[in-house]
Amino acid sequence: MKKAILLTFFMICMGAQLLFAQITEKPRFGKFAITNGTIHTVTKGTIKGGIVLIENHTITFVGDNAKIPSDYEVINASGKHVYPGFFDANTRLGLEEVSSVSLTQDYAEVGDFNPHMKAFTAVNPNSVSIPVTRVNGITNVVSIPSSGVIAGKAVLLDLWGYTPDDMAVKESAGLHIEWPNAMRGGSWDDRPDEEVQKEYEKDLKELNDFWKQAEFYDEMMKQYELDPEGRSQPDKNIKMEAMREVVAGDVPVIISVNREKNIKNALDWANEKEDLNVIFAGVAEGWRMADELAEAEIPVIASSLYTTTRDYDNYQRPYQNAGLMAEAGVKVMISTGEGVENVRNVGFHAGYAATYGMGKEEALKAVTINPAEAFGVDDQLGSIEQGKKANLFISDGDPFEPTTHIEHVFINGYKIPMTSRHDQLYEQFLNRDAVNR
């Protein structure tokens, strides 16, 4: 993506101004023993006074009794809690720096169909927002491009690394589709119903035509690859080539859709495509379609937890949305849906959902093991288990509570410095001298 070049230039020009914001302390790597803590494994219960051993990138032991070798650095977590790192599966972290400065944004391309665009190539590992996010216990995000109908491929990231290659858990985590809107855009939209429907049908036809072309291309290439003898090799099409892993069901389709009518339309579309691996994102009115989503076994990334979508809805519905879907049997992930700056708050969004009916256990799954399973990385992430990647944090209380402090964070086995731009600004201005005019 060409914006990456411009972004690099911009960052160099701003180097002097940003220098004070750099995190100069290096993460430490090696052997760590976390002792005496309450370990919330998520998948295998809670262990009080437990031990977690970390060696290099991996959790090598989880339990309540182990001999700790002398070469391990011991972290006494007595009175503390150990959780798997939290996960926000719907962000633009690393793809955008300052929302009001377009030069620092690289999540959108020109055109409506761009399956060959990869968010992985645009990730800025030095984003100031990444340390701000990870010191709150968020160790993984899915960064999703957005523009047109098919915006490109999302990337699943560890929130530590010097390069996108260091950070990427899955370079191709999902193809993002912005579902065509079958409703008016708002109170300002005075189009008649017929025009709204006609425009929706036109947009849907374009999507279906593109999809049929992709399926035909995939079948054609399969036939050639199976028996190339005596056949002319078909010309490669970069967009269709990018669609092959999607139509085969190897990469999920992330469909952003919020209102009930649009969810129903997207559900009908997804149900016609048996081989697809589909995830719905946003789902502000998911609670209205909870039974249908559960029957279709489509996992959802619930983002909108603050405001109602209809004036007559009970004010509690946005808070209850995730819990009502989970109660119906939907695999729910919770996301801030806030792009970049407030991804750090995903634990608090889970806290709202827990309070309004979801319960703490399900809310914890919604920011740990559920997204790991939905994106096919539950063998590496999402719980504290022997053999999994060492992505976890230690807190002095319930991480859904704003008063709780996150004291230590590990990502891919690295003990992360607990500093960020927010801390630096706090220290800078806490005891500032008075200025005489």
PDB file of C-alpha atoms in Angstrom, residues 138-249:
ATOM      1  CA  ILE A 138      -4.938  -6.605  25.612  1.00  0.00           C
ATOM      2  CA  THR A 139      -2.357  -8.823  23.932  1.00  0.00           C
ATOM      3  CA  ASN A 140      -4.046  -9.543  20.583  1.00  0.00           C
ATOM      4  CA  VAL A 141      -6.202  -7.706  18.059  1.00  0.00           C
ATOM      5  CA  VAL A 142      -7.636  -8.268  14.624  1.00  0.00           C
ATOM      6  CA  SER A 143      -6.993  -5.172  12.507  1.00  0.00           C
ATOM      7  CA  ILE A 144      -9.544  -4.890   9.721  1.00  0.00           C
ATOM      8  CA  PRO A 145      -9.392  -2.719   6.586  1.00  0.00           C
ATOM      9  CA  SER A 146     -12.589  -0.925   5.606  1.00  0.00           C
ATOM     10  CA  SER A 147     -13.704   0.617   2.302  1.00  0.00           C
ATOM     11  CA  GLY A 148     -16.154  -0.305  -0.441  1.00  0.00           C
ATOM     12  CA  VAL A 149     -17.838  -3.701  -0.327  1.00  0.00           C
ATOM     13  CA  ILE A 150     -14.830  -6.013  -0.052  1.00  0.00           C
ATOM     14  CA  ALA A 151     -12.129  -4.022   1.701  1.00  0.00           C
ATOM     15  CA  GLY A 152      -9.370  -6.625   1.912  1.00  0.00           C
ATOM     16  CA  LYS A 153      -7.848  -9.098   4.356  1.00  0.00           C
ATOM     17  CA  ALA A 154      -7.655  -8.491   8.102  1.00  0.00           C
ATOM     18  CA  VAL A 155      -4.569  -9.413  10.127  1.00  0.00           C
ATOM     19  CA  LEU A 156      -4.429 -11.019  13.586  1.00  0.00           C
ATOM     20  CA  LEU A 157      -1.623  -9.465  15.629  1.00  0.00           C
ATOM     21  CA  ASP A 158       0.360  -9.922  18.799  1.00  0.00           C
ATOM     22  CA  LEU A 159       0.767  -6.438  20.264  1.00  0.00           C
ATOM     23  CA  TRP A 160       4.513  -6.693  20.463  1.00  0.00           C
ATOM     24  CA  GLY A 161       7.127  -6.879  17.745  1.00  0.00           C
ATOM     25  CA  TYR A 162       9.559  -4.745  15.776  1.00  0.00           C
ATOM     26  CA  THR A 163       8.004  -5.620  12.396  1.00  0.00           C
ATOM     27  CA  PRO A 164       4.617  -6.798  11.073  1.00  0.00           C
ATOM     28  CA  ASP A 165       6.227 -10.216  10.557  1.00  0.00           C
ATOM     29  CA  ASP A 166       7.129 -10.328  14.266  1.00  0.00           C
ATOM     30  CA  MET A 167       3.597  -9.395  15.256  1.00  0.00           C
ATOM     31  CA  ALA A 168       1.429 -11.376  12.837  1.00  0.00           C
ATOM     32  CA  VAL A 169      -0.246 -14.474  14.253  1.00  0.00           C
ATOM     33  CA  LYS A 170      -2.276 -14.820  11.026  1.00  0.00           C
ATOM     34  CA  GLU A 171      -1.461 -12.611   8.060  1.00  0.00           C
ATOM     35  CA  SER A 172      -4.750 -13.522   6.414  1.00  0.00           C
ATOM     36  CA  ALA A 173      -7.223 -13.602   9.297  1.00  0.00           C
ATOM     37  CA  GLY A 174     -10.405 -12.816   7.391  1.00  0.00           C
ATOM     38  CA  LEU A 175     -11.901 -11.127   4.334  1.00  0.00           C
ATOM     39  CA  HIS A 176     -13.901  -8.043   5.309  1.00  0.00           C
ATOM     40  CA  ILE A 177     -17.259  -7.381   3.648  1.00  0.00           C
ATOM     41  CA  GLU A 178     -19.316  -4.297   4.410  1.00  0.00           C
ATOM     42  CA  TRP A 179     -22.821  -5.674   3.912  1.00  0.00           C
ATOM     43  CA  PRO A 180     -25.003  -3.671   1.439  1.00  0.00           C
ATOM     44  CA  ASN A 181     -27.516  -1.556   3.321  1.00  0.00           C
ATOM     45  CA  ALA A 182     -31.193  -2.345   2.680  1.00  0.00           C
ATOM     46  CA  MET A 183     -32.359   0.542   4.882  1.00  0.00           C
ATOM     47  CA  ARG A 184     -32.245   4.308   4.874  1.00  0.00           C
ATOM     48  CA  GLY A 185     -29.044   5.846   6.177  1.00  0.00           C
ATOM     49  CA  GLY A 186     -30.808   7.969   8.798  1.00  0.00           C
ATOM     50  CA  SER A 187     -33.424  10.658   9.377  1.00  0.00           C
ATOM     51  CA  TRP A 188     -31.775  12.787   6.688  1.00  0.00           C
ATOM     52  CA  ASP A 189     -32.290  10.047   4.094  1.00  0.00           C
ATOM     53  CA  ASP A 190     -35.586  10.854   2.287  1.00  0.00           C
ATOM     54  CA  ARG A 191     -35.359   8.242  -0.446  1.00  0.00           C
ATOM     55  CA  PRO A 192     -38.617   6.357  -1.086  1.00  0.00           C
ATOM     56  CA  ASP A 193     -38.731   2.675  -0.109  1.00  0.00           C
ATOM     57  CA  GLU A 194     -38.604   1.578  -3.753  1.00  0.00           C
ATOM     58  CA  GLU A 195     -35.367   3.468  -4.352  1.00  0.00           C
ATOM     59  CA  VAL A 196     -33.765   2.066  -1.189  1.00  0.00           C
ATOM     60  CA  GLN A 197     -34.700  -1.477  -2.211  1.00  0.00           C
ATOM     61  CA  LYS A 198     -33.564  -0.960  -5.810  1.00  0.00           C
ATOM     62  CA  GLU A 199     -30.166   0.304  -4.666  1.00  0.00           C
ATOM     63  CA  TYR A 200     -29.771  -2.598  -2.254  1.00  0.00           C
ATOM     64  CA  GLU A 201     -30.590  -5.131  -4.975  1.00  0.00           C
ATOM     65  CA  LYS A 202     -28.060  -3.481  -7.293  1.00  0.00           C
ATOM     66  CA  ASP A 203     -25.322  -3.633  -4.629  1.00  0.00           C
ATOM     67  CA  LEU A 204     -26.173  -7.239  -3.763  1.00  0.00           C
ATOM     68  CA  LYS A 205     -26.078  -8.249  -7.437  1.00  0.00           C
ATOM     69  CA  GLU A 206     -22.600  -6.739  -7.798  1.00  0.00           C
ATOM     70  CA  LEU A 207     -21.430  -8.711  -4.756  1.00  0.00           C
ATOM     71  CA  ASN A 208     -23.001 -11.930  -6.033  1.00  0.00           C
ATOM     72  CA  ASP A 209     -21.557 -11.451  -9.519  1.00  0.00           C
ATOM     73  CA  PHE A 210     -18.085 -10.939  -8.043  1.00  0.00           C
ATOM     74  CA  TRP A 211     -18.527 -14.002  -5.856  1.00  0.00           C
ATOM     75  CA  LYS A 212     -19.645 -16.205  -8.763  1.00  0.00           C
ATOM     76  CA  GLN A 213     -16.638 -15.027 -10.740  1.00  0.00           C
ATOM     77  CA  ALA A 214     -14.381 -15.991  -7.808  1.00  0.00           C
ATOM     78  CA  GLU A 215     -15.964 -19.439  -7.505  1.00  0.00           C
ATOM     79  CA  PHE A 216     -15.604 -20.007 -11.258  1.00  0.00           C
ATOM     80  CA  TYR A 217     -11.957 -18.888 -11.171  1.00  0.00           C
ATOM     81  CA  ASP A 218     -11.205 -21.192  -8.231  1.00  0.00           C
ATOM     82  CA  GLU A 219     -12.805 -24.161  -9.972  1.00  0.00           C
ATOM     83  CA  MET A 220     -10.965 -23.388 -13.210  1.00  0.00           C
ATOM     84  CA  MET A 221      -7.596 -23.201 -11.449  1.00  0.00           C
ATOM     85  CA  LYS A 222      -8.305 -26.383  -9.499  1.00  0.00           C
ATOM     86  CA  GLN A 223      -9.022 -28.244 -12.741  1.00  0.00           C
ATOM     87  CA  TYR A 224      -5.802 -26.993 -14.282  1.00  0.00           C
ATOM     88  CA  GLU A 225      -3.703 -27.755 -11.171  1.00  0.00           C
ATOM     89  CA  LEU A 226      -5.205 -31.244 -11.012  1.00  0.00           C
ATOM     90  CA  ASP A 227      -4.299 -32.089 -14.591  1.00  0.00           C
ATOM     91  CA  PRO A 228      -2.187 -29.443 -16.408  1.00  0.00           C
ATOM     92  CA  GLU A 229      -1.093 -31.869 -19.127  1.00  0.00           C
ATOM     93  CA  GLY A 230      -2.116 -30.597 -22.567  1.00  0.00           C
ATOM     94  CA  ARG A 231      -3.946 -27.551 -21.185  1.00  0.00           C
ATOM     95  CA  SER A 232      -3.125 -23.896 -21.462  1.00  0.00           C
ATOM     96  CA  GLN A 233      -2.453 -22.304 -18.079  1.00  0.00           C
ATOM     97  CA  PRO A 234      -5.208 -19.758 -17.318  1.00  0.00           C
ATOM     98  CA  ASP A 235      -4.109 -16.165 -16.816  1.00  0.00           C
ATOM     99  CA  LYS A 236      -3.783 -15.272 -13.164  1.00  0.00           C
ATOM    100  CA  ASN A 237      -6.091 -12.606 -11.792  1.00  0.00           C
ATOM    101  CA  ILE A 238      -4.731 -11.026  -8.623  1.00  0.00           C
ATOM    102  CA  LYS A 239      -8.186 -10.311  -7.147  1.00  0.00           C
ATOM    103  CA  MET A 240      -9.573 -13.737  -7.983  1.00  0.00           C
ATOM    104  CA  GLU A 241      -6.389 -15.391  -6.704  1.00  0.00           C
ATOM    105  CA  ALA A 242      -6.932 -13.653  -3.344  1.00  0.00           C
ATOM    106  CA  MET A 243     -10.482 -15.016  -3.217  1.00  0.00           C
ATOM    107  CA  ARG A 244      -9.467 -18.673  -3.562  1.00  0.00           C
ATOM    108  CA  GLU A 245      -8.676 -19.271   0.130  1.00  0.00           C
ATOM    109  CA  VAL A 246     -11.960 -17.553   1.012  1.00  0.00           C
ATOM    110  CA  VAL A 247     -14.327 -19.477  -1.270  1.00  0.00           C
ATOM    111  CA  ALA A 248     -12.595 -22.663  -0.107  1.00  0.00           C
ATOM    112  CA  GLY A 249     -13.551 -21.814   3.481  1.00  0.00           C
TER     113      GLY A 249
END
